[in-house]
GROMACS .gro file of C-alpha atoms in nm:
model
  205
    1UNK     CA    1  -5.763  -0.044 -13.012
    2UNK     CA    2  -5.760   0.300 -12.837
    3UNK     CA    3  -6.046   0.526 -12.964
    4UNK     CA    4  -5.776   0.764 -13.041
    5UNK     CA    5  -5.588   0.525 -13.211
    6UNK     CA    6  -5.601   0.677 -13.595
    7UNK     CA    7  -5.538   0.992 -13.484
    8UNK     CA    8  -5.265   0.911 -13.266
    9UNK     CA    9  -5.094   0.765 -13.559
   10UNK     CA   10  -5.090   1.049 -13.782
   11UNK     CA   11  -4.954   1.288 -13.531
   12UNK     CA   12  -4.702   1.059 -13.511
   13UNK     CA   13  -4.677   1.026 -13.878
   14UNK     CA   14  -4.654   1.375 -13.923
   15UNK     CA   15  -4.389   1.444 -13.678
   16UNK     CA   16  -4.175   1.140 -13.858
   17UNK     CA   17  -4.231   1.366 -14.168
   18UNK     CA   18  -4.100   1.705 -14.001
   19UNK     CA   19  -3.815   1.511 -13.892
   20UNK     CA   20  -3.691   1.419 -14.212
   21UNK     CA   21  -3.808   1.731 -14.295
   22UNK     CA   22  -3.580   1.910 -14.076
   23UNK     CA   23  -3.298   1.652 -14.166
   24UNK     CA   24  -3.314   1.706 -14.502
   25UNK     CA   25  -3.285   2.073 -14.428
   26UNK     CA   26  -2.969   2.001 -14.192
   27UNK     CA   27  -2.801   1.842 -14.478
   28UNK     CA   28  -2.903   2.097 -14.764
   29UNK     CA   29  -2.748   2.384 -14.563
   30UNK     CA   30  -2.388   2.174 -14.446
   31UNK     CA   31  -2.093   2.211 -14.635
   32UNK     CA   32  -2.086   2.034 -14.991
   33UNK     CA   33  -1.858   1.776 -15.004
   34UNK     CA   34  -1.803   1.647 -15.382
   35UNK     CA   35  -1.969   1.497 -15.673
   36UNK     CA   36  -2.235   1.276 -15.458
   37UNK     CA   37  -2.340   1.525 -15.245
   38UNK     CA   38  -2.348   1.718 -15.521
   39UNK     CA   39  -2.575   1.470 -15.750
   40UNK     CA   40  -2.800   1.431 -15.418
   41UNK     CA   41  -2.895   1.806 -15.440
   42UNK     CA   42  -2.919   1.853 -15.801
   43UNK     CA   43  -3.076   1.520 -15.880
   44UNK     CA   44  -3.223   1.381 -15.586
   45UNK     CA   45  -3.295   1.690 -15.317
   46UNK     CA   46  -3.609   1.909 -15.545
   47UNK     CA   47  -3.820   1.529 -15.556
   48UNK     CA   48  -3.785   1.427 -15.185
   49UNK     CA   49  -3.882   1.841 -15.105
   50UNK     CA   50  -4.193   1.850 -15.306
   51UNK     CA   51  -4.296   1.476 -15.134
   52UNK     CA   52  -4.260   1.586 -14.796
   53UNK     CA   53  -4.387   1.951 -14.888
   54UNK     CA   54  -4.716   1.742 -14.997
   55UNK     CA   55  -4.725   1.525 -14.688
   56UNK     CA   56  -4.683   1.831 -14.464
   57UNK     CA   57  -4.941   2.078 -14.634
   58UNK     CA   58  -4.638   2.311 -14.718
   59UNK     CA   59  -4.665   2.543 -15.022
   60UNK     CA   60  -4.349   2.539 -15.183
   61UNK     CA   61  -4.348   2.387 -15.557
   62UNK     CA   62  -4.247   2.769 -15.629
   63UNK     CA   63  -3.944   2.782 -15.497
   64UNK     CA   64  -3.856   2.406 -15.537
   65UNK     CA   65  -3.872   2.501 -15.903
   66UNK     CA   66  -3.670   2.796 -15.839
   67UNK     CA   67  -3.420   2.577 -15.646
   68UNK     CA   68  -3.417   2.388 -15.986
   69UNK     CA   69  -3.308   2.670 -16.196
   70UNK     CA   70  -3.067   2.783 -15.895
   71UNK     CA   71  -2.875   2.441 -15.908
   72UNK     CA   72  -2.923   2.455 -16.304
   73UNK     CA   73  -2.655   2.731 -16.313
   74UNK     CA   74  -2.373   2.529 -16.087
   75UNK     CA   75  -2.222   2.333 -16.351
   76UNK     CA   76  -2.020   2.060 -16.109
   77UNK     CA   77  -1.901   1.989 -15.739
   78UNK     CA   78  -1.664   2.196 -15.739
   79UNK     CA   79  -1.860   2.503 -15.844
   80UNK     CA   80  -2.124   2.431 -15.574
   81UNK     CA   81  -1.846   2.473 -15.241
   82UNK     CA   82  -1.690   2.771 -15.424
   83UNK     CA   83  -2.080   2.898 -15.427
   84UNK     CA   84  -2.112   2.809 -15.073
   85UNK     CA   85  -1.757   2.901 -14.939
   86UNK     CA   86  -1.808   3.263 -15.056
   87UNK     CA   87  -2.206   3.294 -14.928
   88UNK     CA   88  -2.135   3.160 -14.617
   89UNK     CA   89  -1.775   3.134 -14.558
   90UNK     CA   90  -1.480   3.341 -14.717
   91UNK     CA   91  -1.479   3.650 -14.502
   92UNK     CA   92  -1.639   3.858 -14.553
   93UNK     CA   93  -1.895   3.637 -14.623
   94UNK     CA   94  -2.221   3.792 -14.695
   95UNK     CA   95  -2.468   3.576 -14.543
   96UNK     CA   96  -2.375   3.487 -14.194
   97UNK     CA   97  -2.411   3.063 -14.142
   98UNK     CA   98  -2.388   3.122 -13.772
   99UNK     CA   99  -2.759   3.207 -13.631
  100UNK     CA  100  -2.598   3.421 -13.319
  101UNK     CA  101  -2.525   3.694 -13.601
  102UNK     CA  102  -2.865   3.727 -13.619
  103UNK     CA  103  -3.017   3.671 -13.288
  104UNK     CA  104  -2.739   3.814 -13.086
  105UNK     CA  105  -2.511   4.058 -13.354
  106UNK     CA  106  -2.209   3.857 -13.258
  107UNK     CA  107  -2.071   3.472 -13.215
  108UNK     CA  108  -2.050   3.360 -12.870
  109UNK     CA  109  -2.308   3.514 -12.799
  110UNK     CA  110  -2.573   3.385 -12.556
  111UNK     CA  111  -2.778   3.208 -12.871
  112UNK     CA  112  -2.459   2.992 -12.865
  113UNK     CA  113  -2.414   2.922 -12.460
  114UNK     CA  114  -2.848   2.830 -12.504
  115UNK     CA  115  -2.793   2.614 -12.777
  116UNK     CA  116  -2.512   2.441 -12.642
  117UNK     CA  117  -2.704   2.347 -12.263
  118UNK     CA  118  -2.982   2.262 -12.493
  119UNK     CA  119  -2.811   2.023 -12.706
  120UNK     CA  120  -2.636   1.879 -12.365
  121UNK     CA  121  -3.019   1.858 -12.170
  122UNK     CA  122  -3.055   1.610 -12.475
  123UNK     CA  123  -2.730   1.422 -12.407
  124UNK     CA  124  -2.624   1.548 -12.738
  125UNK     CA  125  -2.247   1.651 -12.859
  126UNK     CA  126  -2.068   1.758 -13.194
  127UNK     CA  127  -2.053   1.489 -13.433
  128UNK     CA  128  -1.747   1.349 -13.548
  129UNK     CA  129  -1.576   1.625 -13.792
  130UNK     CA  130  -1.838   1.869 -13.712
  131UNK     CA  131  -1.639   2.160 -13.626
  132UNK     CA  132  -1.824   2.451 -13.638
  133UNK     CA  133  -1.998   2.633 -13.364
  134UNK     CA  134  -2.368   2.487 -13.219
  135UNK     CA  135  -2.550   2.812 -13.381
  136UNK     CA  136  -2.493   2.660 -13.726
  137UNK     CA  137  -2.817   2.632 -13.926
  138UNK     CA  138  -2.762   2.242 -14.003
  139UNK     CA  139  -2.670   2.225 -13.621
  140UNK     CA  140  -3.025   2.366 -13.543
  141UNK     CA  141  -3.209   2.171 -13.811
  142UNK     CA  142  -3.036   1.890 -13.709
  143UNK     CA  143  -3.183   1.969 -13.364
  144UNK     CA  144  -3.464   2.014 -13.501
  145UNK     CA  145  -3.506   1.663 -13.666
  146UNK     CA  146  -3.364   1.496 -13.384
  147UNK     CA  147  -3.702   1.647 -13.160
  148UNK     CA  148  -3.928   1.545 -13.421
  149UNK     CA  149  -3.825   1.228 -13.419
  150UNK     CA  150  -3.882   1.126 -13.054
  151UNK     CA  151  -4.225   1.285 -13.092
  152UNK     CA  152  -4.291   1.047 -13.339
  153UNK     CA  153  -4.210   0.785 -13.101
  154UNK     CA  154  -4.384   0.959 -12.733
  155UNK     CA  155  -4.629   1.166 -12.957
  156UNK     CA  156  -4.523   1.511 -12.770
  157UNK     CA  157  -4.455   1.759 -13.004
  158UNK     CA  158  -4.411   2.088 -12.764
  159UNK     CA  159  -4.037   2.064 -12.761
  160UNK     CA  160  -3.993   2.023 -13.089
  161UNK     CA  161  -4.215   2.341 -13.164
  162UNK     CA  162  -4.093   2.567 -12.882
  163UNK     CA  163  -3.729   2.504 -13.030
  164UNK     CA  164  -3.877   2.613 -13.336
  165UNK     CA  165  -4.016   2.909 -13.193
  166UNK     CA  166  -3.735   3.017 -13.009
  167UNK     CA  167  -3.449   2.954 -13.290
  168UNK     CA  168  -3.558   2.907 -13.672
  169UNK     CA  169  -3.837   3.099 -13.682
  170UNK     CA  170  -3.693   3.412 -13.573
  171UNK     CA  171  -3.316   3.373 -13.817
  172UNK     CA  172  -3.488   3.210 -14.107
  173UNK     CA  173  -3.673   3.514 -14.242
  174UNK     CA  174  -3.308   3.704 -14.200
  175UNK     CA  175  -3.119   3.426 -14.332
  176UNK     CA  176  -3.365   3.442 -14.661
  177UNK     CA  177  -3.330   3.825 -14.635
  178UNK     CA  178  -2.944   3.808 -14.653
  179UNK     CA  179  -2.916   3.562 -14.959
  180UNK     CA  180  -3.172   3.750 -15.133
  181UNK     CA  181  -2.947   4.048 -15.088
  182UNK     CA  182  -2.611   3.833 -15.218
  183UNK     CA  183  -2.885   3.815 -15.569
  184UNK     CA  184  -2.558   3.871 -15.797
  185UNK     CA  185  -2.439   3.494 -15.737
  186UNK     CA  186  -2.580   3.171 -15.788
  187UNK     CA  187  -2.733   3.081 -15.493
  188UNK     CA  188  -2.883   2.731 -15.452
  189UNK     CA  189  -2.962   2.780 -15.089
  190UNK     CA  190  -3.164   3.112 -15.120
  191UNK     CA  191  -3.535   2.937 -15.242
  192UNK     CA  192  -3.445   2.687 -15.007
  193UNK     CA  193  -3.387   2.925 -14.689
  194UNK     CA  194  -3.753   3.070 -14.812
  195UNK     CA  195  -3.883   2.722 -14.805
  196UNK     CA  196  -3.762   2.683 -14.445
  197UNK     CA  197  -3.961   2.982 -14.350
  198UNK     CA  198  -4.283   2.864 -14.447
  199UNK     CA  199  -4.196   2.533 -14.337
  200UNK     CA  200  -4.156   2.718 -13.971
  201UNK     CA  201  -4.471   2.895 -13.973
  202UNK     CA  202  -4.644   2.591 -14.101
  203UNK     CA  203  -4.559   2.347 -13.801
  204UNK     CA  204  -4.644   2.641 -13.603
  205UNK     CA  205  -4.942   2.685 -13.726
   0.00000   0.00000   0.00000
């Protein structure tokens, strides 16, 4: 066994973690698409946060049990995508979904042309039935996760955290910002989008 053995294994152990981390993330922030998905975050989402929270040294029990009381007040599927359609989608939607609006103050801007060669250096496309643009937050936390996950396979974790630096951590803290000021609506995804930025500047250290 390598001397460096042990520690080897929990780099990689914590990069698995920030990549279902990151996935988790991807998923929270994507369109809600009926009763399981919306069981998963009511029931299911606030336990699997506050485990990898603990694995990854991430302070966030706060606003896990704010995300609690958030979902508390959407009574069914259906009321969670009317709650995300007019956050993030029914123009004019108050809390912009695409990261360009931002970064750049505009779509197709060139935060979408870098994302895009980005995602193609990787040999990675749209998935099936995704049909939104690559600034997308679950796009980017999808990214995210994906880069994470081959460090925890080659143990190199600079690409994963000079995506971060480039990309979430500079539209998370305006993303929170943005829900925070859409305050008169139920809002799942605003403790969640404060979450993601300490998330950020943990792995970032």
């Amino acid at each position: 066994m390598r001397d460096d053995a042990p520690g080897a294994a929990a780099a990689e152990s914590a990069a698995a973690a920030w990549s279902d981390f990151f996935l988790t993330f991807a998923r929270a922030f994507a369109r809600p698409e009926g009763a399981d998905w919306f069981a998963a975050m009511r029931d299911h989402l606030p336990e699997a946060l506050g485990e990898l929270c603990a694995m990854l040294g991430v302070a966030g029990a706060d606003l896990i049990d704010a995300y609690r009381a958030e979902m508390a007040a959407v009574p069914d599927a259906e009321a969670l995508s009317v709650a995300y359609a007019g956050l993030f989608l029914t123009p004019p939607a108050p809390v912009p979904i695409n990261t360009g609006l931002y970064l750049d103050g505009s779509v197709m801007g060139p935060s979408e042309v870098d994302l895009t060669l980005r995602y193609a250096a990787e040999g990675l496309g749209k998935a099936a039935g995704f049909r939104d643009l690559n600034d997308h937050v679950s796009a980017q936390l999808d990214f995210a996760a994906w880069l994470y996950g081959r460090a925890a396979e080659t143990g190199e974790t600079a690409p994963a955290l000079a995506f971060l630096a480039d990309y979430p951590d500079r539209w998370a803290p305006a993303l929170a910002e943005a829900l925070d000021a859409a305050g008169d609506r139920p809002a799942p995804w605003r403790p969640l989008a404060h979450l993601l930025v300490r998330a950020v500047d943990a792995a970032l250290g």
